[in-house]
């Protein structure tokens, strides 16, 4: 079955990469596993039957009959993962999530997962290397941006290995990386979580400006924030951005976003 460009499909076919991915995930009999985008089932074949519960979400309806026939008992959800309500899977135990993510949905999907109410133990994703570098970026580098801060606020990040385009069919035009995201047990407290993303979007839309200028549209109490407002947005740490978000003065909406 041919890959569909509109779904951003690049099927992982390299057996050595698949084996390495399985080793990184390390599925256990008591796990709840969620695979996003099983495609033709290359990773599904290795994960199926390894866990107490295994659910796969696939957007391509044409792949569903093959997946159901190939993997009896597989809980297959045919849906757009960007619209799927993750809590429908159950919130009484944590999930382990894995997938070779289409490049065109990776960023919004990561944001959705990080801000969902689903209990997550860890996530293993194949991402475009450029995106993986941003997710695992450091302050003061070109890779450091809104997504870096948002992901690292919620999770620890490990880049596990890189993958060449030849490992996929059809081969993408860029390299990929496997990353592991592990939700943090403790995070710096946010008075209104929605404010953090407001600050990040505003700051990194003018990343070369001084912070005071980049965030001049927001009512930040700089003395309370305790952050050097002459710094550039790409020089600040996750904790710095949390301090700024907590130092925004009213008015805000009921959800915590600045009006």
Short mmCIF file of C-alpha atoms in Angstrom, two decimals:
data_model
loop_
_atom_site.label_atom_id
_atom_site.label_comp_id
_atom_site.label_asym_id
_atom_site.label_seq_id
_atom_site.Cartn_x
_atom_site.Cartn_y
_atom_site.Cartn_z
CA UNK A 1 0.00 0.00 0.00
CA UNK A 2 1.43 3.34 -1.07
CA UNK A 3 2.21 6.08 1.43
CA UNK A 4 -0.17 9.02 1.34
CA UNK A 5 1.47 12.42 1.14
CA UNK A 6 -1.47 14.18 2.77
CA UNK A 7 -0.95 12.07 5.90
CA UNK A 8 2.79 12.68 5.89
CA UNK A 9 3.43 8.93 5.75
CA UNK A 10 7.00 7.62 5.73
CA UNK A 11 6.91 3.98 6.79
CA UNK A 12 9.82 2.76 8.92
CA UNK A 13 11.15 -0.45 7.35
CA UNK A 14 14.71 -0.84 8.67
CA UNK A 15 14.73 -3.96 10.86
CA UNK A 16 17.76 -2.83 12.86
CA UNK A 17 16.16 0.54 13.65
CA UNK A 18 12.91 -1.18 14.63
CA UNK A 19 14.78 -3.56 16.94
CA UNK A 20 16.64 -0.66 18.51
CA UNK A 21 13.35 1.19 18.99
CA UNK A 22 11.83 -1.83 20.72
CA UNK A 23 14.86 -2.08 22.99
CA UNK A 24 14.52 1.60 23.95
CA UNK A 25 10.81 1.21 24.75
CA UNK A 26 11.28 -2.02 26.69
CA UNK A 27 7.60 -3.04 26.88
CA UNK A 28 6.49 -4.94 30.00
CA UNK A 29 3.57 -7.36 30.53
CA UNK A 30 1.84 -4.90 32.88
CA UNK A 31 2.08 -1.91 30.53
CA UNK A 32 -0.61 0.07 28.81
CA UNK A 33 0.80 0.92 25.40
CA UNK A 34 -0.49 3.47 22.92
CA UNK A 35 0.98 3.54 19.42
CA UNK A 36 0.31 6.61 17.33
CA UNK A 37 0.32 6.03 13.58
CA UNK A 38 0.98 2.28 13.22
CA UNK A 39 0.96 2.60 9.42
CA UNK A 40 1.74 -0.80 7.90
CA UNK A 41 2.40 -2.28 11.33
CA UNK A 42 6.18 -2.62 11.43
CA UNK A 43 6.50 -1.45 15.05
CA UNK A 44 3.06 -2.81 15.90
CA UNK A 45 4.33 -6.31 15.10
CA UNK A 46 7.01 -5.95 17.76
CA UNK A 47 4.73 -4.41 20.39
CA UNK A 48 1.59 -6.51 19.86
CA UNK A 49 1.17 -9.07 22.62
CA UNK A 50 3.84 -7.59 24.89
CA UNK A 51 1.56 -5.55 27.17
CA UNK A 52 -1.57 -5.89 29.27
CA UNK A 53 -3.34 -3.45 26.94
CA UNK A 54 -2.28 -2.16 23.53
CA UNK A 55 -4.14 0.55 21.61
CA UNK A 56 -3.21 1.97 18.21
CA UNK A 57 -4.56 5.17 16.63
CA UNK A 58 -4.44 5.36 12.82
CA UNK A 59 -5.92 8.08 10.62
CA UNK A 60 -5.75 6.15 7.33
CA UNK A 61 -8.98 4.16 7.00
CA UNK A 62 -7.54 2.12 4.14
CA UNK A 63 -4.93 0.63 6.49
CA UNK A 64 -7.45 -0.41 9.15
CA UNK A 65 -8.64 -3.74 7.59
CA UNK A 66 -5.05 -4.92 7.13
CA UNK A 67 -4.09 -3.97 10.68
CA UNK A 68 -7.13 -5.72 12.18
CA UNK A 69 -6.52 -8.86 10.14
CA UNK A 70 -2.81 -8.95 10.91
CA UNK A 71 -3.12 -8.27 14.64
CA UNK A 72 -6.14 -10.10 16.13
CA UNK A 73 -7.45 -8.42 19.27
CA UNK A 74 -5.68 -5.13 18.55
CA UNK A 75 -7.62 -2.15 19.91
CA UNK A 76 -7.50 -0.05 16.77
CA UNK A 77 -8.94 3.46 16.81
CA UNK A 78 -9.40 4.95 13.35
CA UNK A 79 -9.26 8.68 14.03
CA UNK A 80 -7.32 11.91 13.61
CA UNK A 81 -5.04 11.91 16.64
CA UNK A 82 -5.13 15.72 16.73
CA UNK A 83 -8.86 15.52 17.46
CA UNK A 84 -8.89 12.38 19.59
CA UNK A 85 -9.83 12.74 23.26
CA UNK A 86 -7.02 10.86 24.99
CA UNK A 87 -8.83 10.57 28.30
CA UNK A 88 -11.33 8.26 26.55
CA UNK A 89 -8.63 5.60 26.89
CA UNK A 90 -8.95 5.72 30.68
CA UNK A 91 -7.17 7.72 33.34
CA UNK A 92 -6.87 5.17 36.13
CA UNK A 93 -3.35 4.06 35.15
CA UNK A 94 -0.46 5.59 33.20
CA UNK A 95 0.15 5.01 29.51
CA UNK A 96 3.36 4.48 27.61
CA UNK A 97 3.17 6.12 24.18
CA UNK A 98 5.21 5.43 21.05
CA UNK A 99 5.14 6.20 17.37
CA UNK A 100 6.84 7.24 14.17
CA UNK A 101 5.17 10.64 13.98
CA UNK A 102 4.29 12.31 10.69
CA UNK A 103 6.38 15.47 10.49
CA UNK A 104 3.38 17.66 9.72
CA UNK A 105 1.61 16.91 13.02
CA UNK A 106 4.52 16.40 15.43
CA UNK A 107 4.51 19.82 17.10
CA UNK A 108 0.73 20.19 17.69
CA UNK A 109 0.55 16.56 18.81
CA UNK A 110 3.32 17.02 21.38
CA UNK A 111 1.58 20.11 22.75
CA UNK A 112 -1.77 18.25 22.94
CA UNK A 113 -0.22 15.33 24.81
CA UNK A 114 1.69 17.53 27.24
CA UNK A 115 -1.41 19.54 28.13
CA UNK A 116 -3.86 16.62 28.20
CA UNK A 117 -5.14 14.98 31.39
CA UNK A 118 -3.91 11.56 30.28
CA UNK A 119 -1.57 9.89 32.77
CA UNK A 120 1.68 9.25 30.91
CA UNK A 121 4.67 7.22 32.07
CA UNK A 122 6.87 7.97 29.07
CA UNK A 123 6.83 8.66 25.33
CA UNK A 124 9.12 7.36 22.59
CA UNK A 125 8.79 9.20 19.29
CA UNK A 126 10.56 9.21 15.96
CA UNK A 127 10.78 12.88 15.00
CA UNK A 128 12.34 14.94 12.27
CA UNK A 129 15.89 15.58 13.56
CA UNK A 130 15.47 19.35 13.38
CA UNK A 131 12.41 19.10 15.61
CA UNK A 132 14.14 16.65 17.96
CA UNK A 133 17.02 19.14 18.29
CA UNK A 134 14.52 21.83 19.27
CA UNK A 135 12.79 19.59 21.79
CA UNK A 136 16.18 18.73 23.32
CA UNK A 137 17.60 22.25 22.89
CA UNK A 138 19.51 24.38 25.36
CA UNK A 139 19.29 28.10 26.22
CA UNK A 140 21.54 30.29 24.10
CA UNK A 141 21.33 28.07 21.01
CA UNK A 142 19.37 28.46 17.77
CA UNK A 143 17.35 25.37 18.67
CA UNK A 144 16.02 26.93 21.89
CA UNK A 145 12.46 28.17 21.47
CA UNK A 146 8.83 27.92 22.53
CA UNK A 147 8.62 24.15 22.02
CA UNK A 148 11.91 23.55 23.87
CA UNK A 149 10.66 25.37 26.96
CA UNK A 150 7.18 23.88 26.87
CA UNK A 151 8.39 20.29 26.47
CA UNK A 152 11.17 20.63 29.03
CA UNK A 153 8.81 22.20 31.55
CA UNK A 154 6.72 19.04 31.43
CA UNK A 155 9.34 16.37 30.69
CA UNK A 156 12.94 15.32 30.76
CA UNK A 157 14.21 14.77 27.22
CA UNK A 158 16.67 12.21 25.85
CA UNK A 159 17.76 11.97 22.23
CA UNK A 160 18.41 8.24 21.86
CA UNK A 161 19.71 7.82 18.30
CA UNK A 162 19.54 9.30 14.79
CA UNK A 163 18.04 7.59 11.74
CA UNK A 164 18.92 8.02 8.07
CA UNK A 165 16.27 8.68 5.41
CA UNK A 166 17.02 5.29 3.81
CA UNK A 167 15.36 3.56 6.77
CA UNK A 168 11.94 4.73 5.54
CA UNK A 169 9.69 4.11 2.55
CA UNK A 170 9.41 6.53 0.88
CA UNK A 171 12.60 8.10 2.24
CA UNK A 172 12.06 11.59 3.69
CA UNK A 173 14.34 14.42 2.67
CA UNK A 174 15.69 14.84 6.21
CA UNK A 175 17.21 12.74 8.99
CA UNK A 176 15.15 11.63 11.96
CA UNK A 177 15.82 11.07 15.67
CA UNK A 178 14.29 8.84 18.31
CA UNK A 179 13.56 10.73 21.52
CA UNK A 180 12.32 9.72 24.94
CA UNK A 181 10.11 12.11 26.93
CA UNK A 182 9.54 11.32 30.59
CA UNK A 183 7.02 13.48 32.50
CA UNK A 184 8.56 15.19 35.51
CA UNK A 185 7.37 14.10 38.94
CA UNK A 186 7.77 17.70 40.13
CA UNK A 187 7.56 20.92 38.13
CA UNK A 188 7.98 24.58 39.08
CA UNK A 189 4.49 25.74 40.13
CA UNK A 190 2.50 27.83 37.65
CA UNK A 191 -0.31 30.01 38.98
CA UNK A 192 -2.05 29.88 35.59
CA UNK A 193 -0.58 27.27 33.20
CA UNK A 194 -2.07 29.00 30.14
CA UNK A 195 0.08 32.07 30.81
CA UNK A 196 3.31 30.19 30.14
CA UNK A 197 2.39 29.57 26.50
CA UNK A 198 1.25 33.19 26.13
CA UNK A 199 4.66 34.35 27.36
CA UNK A 200 6.52 31.90 25.12
CA UNK A 201 4.59 32.76 21.96
CA UNK A 202 5.10 36.47 22.58
CA UNK A 203 8.76 36.26 23.53
CA UNK A 204 9.93 33.99 20.72
CA UNK A 205 8.07 35.94 18.06
CA UNK A 206 10.77 38.57 18.72
CA UNK A 207 13.64 36.38 19.89
CA UNK A 208 16.38 38.86 18.88
CA UNK A 209 14.95 41.73 20.92
CA UNK A 210 15.56 42.53 24.56
CA UNK A 211 13.07 40.73 26.76
CA UNK A 212 11.48 43.98 27.94
CA UNK A 213 10.72 44.92 24.33
CA UNK A 214 9.66 41.44 23.25
CA UNK A 215 7.15 41.25 26.12
CA UNK A 216 6.09 44.90 26.21
CA UNK A 217 2.49 43.91 25.38
CA UNK A 218 2.25 41.84 28.60
CA UNK A 219 1.83 43.32 32.11
CA UNK A 220 4.93 41.75 33.66
CA UNK A 221 6.03 42.79 37.15
CA UNK A 222 9.77 42.56 36.46
CA UNK A 223 10.81 43.07 40.08
CA UNK A 224 8.62 40.15 41.09
CA UNK A 225 9.88 38.02 38.20
CA UNK A 226 13.51 38.48 39.18
CA UNK A 227 14.64 38.01 35.58
CA UNK A 228 17.03 40.28 33.68
CA UNK A 229 14.71 42.07 31.26
CA UNK A 230 17.69 43.09 29.13
CA UNK A 231 18.31 39.44 28.19
CA UNK A 232 17.17 38.02 24.87
CA UNK A 233 14.33 35.47 24.87
CA UNK A 234 16.63 32.67 23.72
CA UNK A 235 18.91 33.16 26.76
CA UNK A 236 16.34 32.32 29.43
CA UNK A 237 15.85 28.98 31.17
CA UNK A 238 12.61 27.11 31.77
CA UNK A 239 12.50 28.41 35.35
CA UNK A 240 13.01 31.97 34.14
CA UNK A 241 9.94 31.67 31.93
CA UNK A 242 7.92 30.20 34.77
CA UNK A 243 8.89 33.18 36.93
CA UNK A 244 7.76 35.58 34.21
CA UNK A 245 4.47 33.76 33.73
CA UNK A 246 3.82 33.92 37.46
CA UNK A 247 4.66 37.63 37.52
CA UNK A 248 2.07 38.71 34.97
CA UNK A 249 -0.40 41.07 36.57
CA UNK A 250 -4.14 41.11 35.98
CA UNK A 251 -6.40 41.23 34.06
CA UNK A 252 -6.47 37.63 32.82
CA UNK A 253 -9.23 35.36 31.56
CA UNK A 254 -10.75 32.58 33.65
CA UNK A 255 -8.34 30.15 31.95
CA UNK A 256 -5.35 32.23 32.92
CA UNK A 257 -4.63 33.73 29.50
CA UNK A 258 -3.79 37.42 29.43
CA UNK A 259 -6.62 39.57 28.07
#
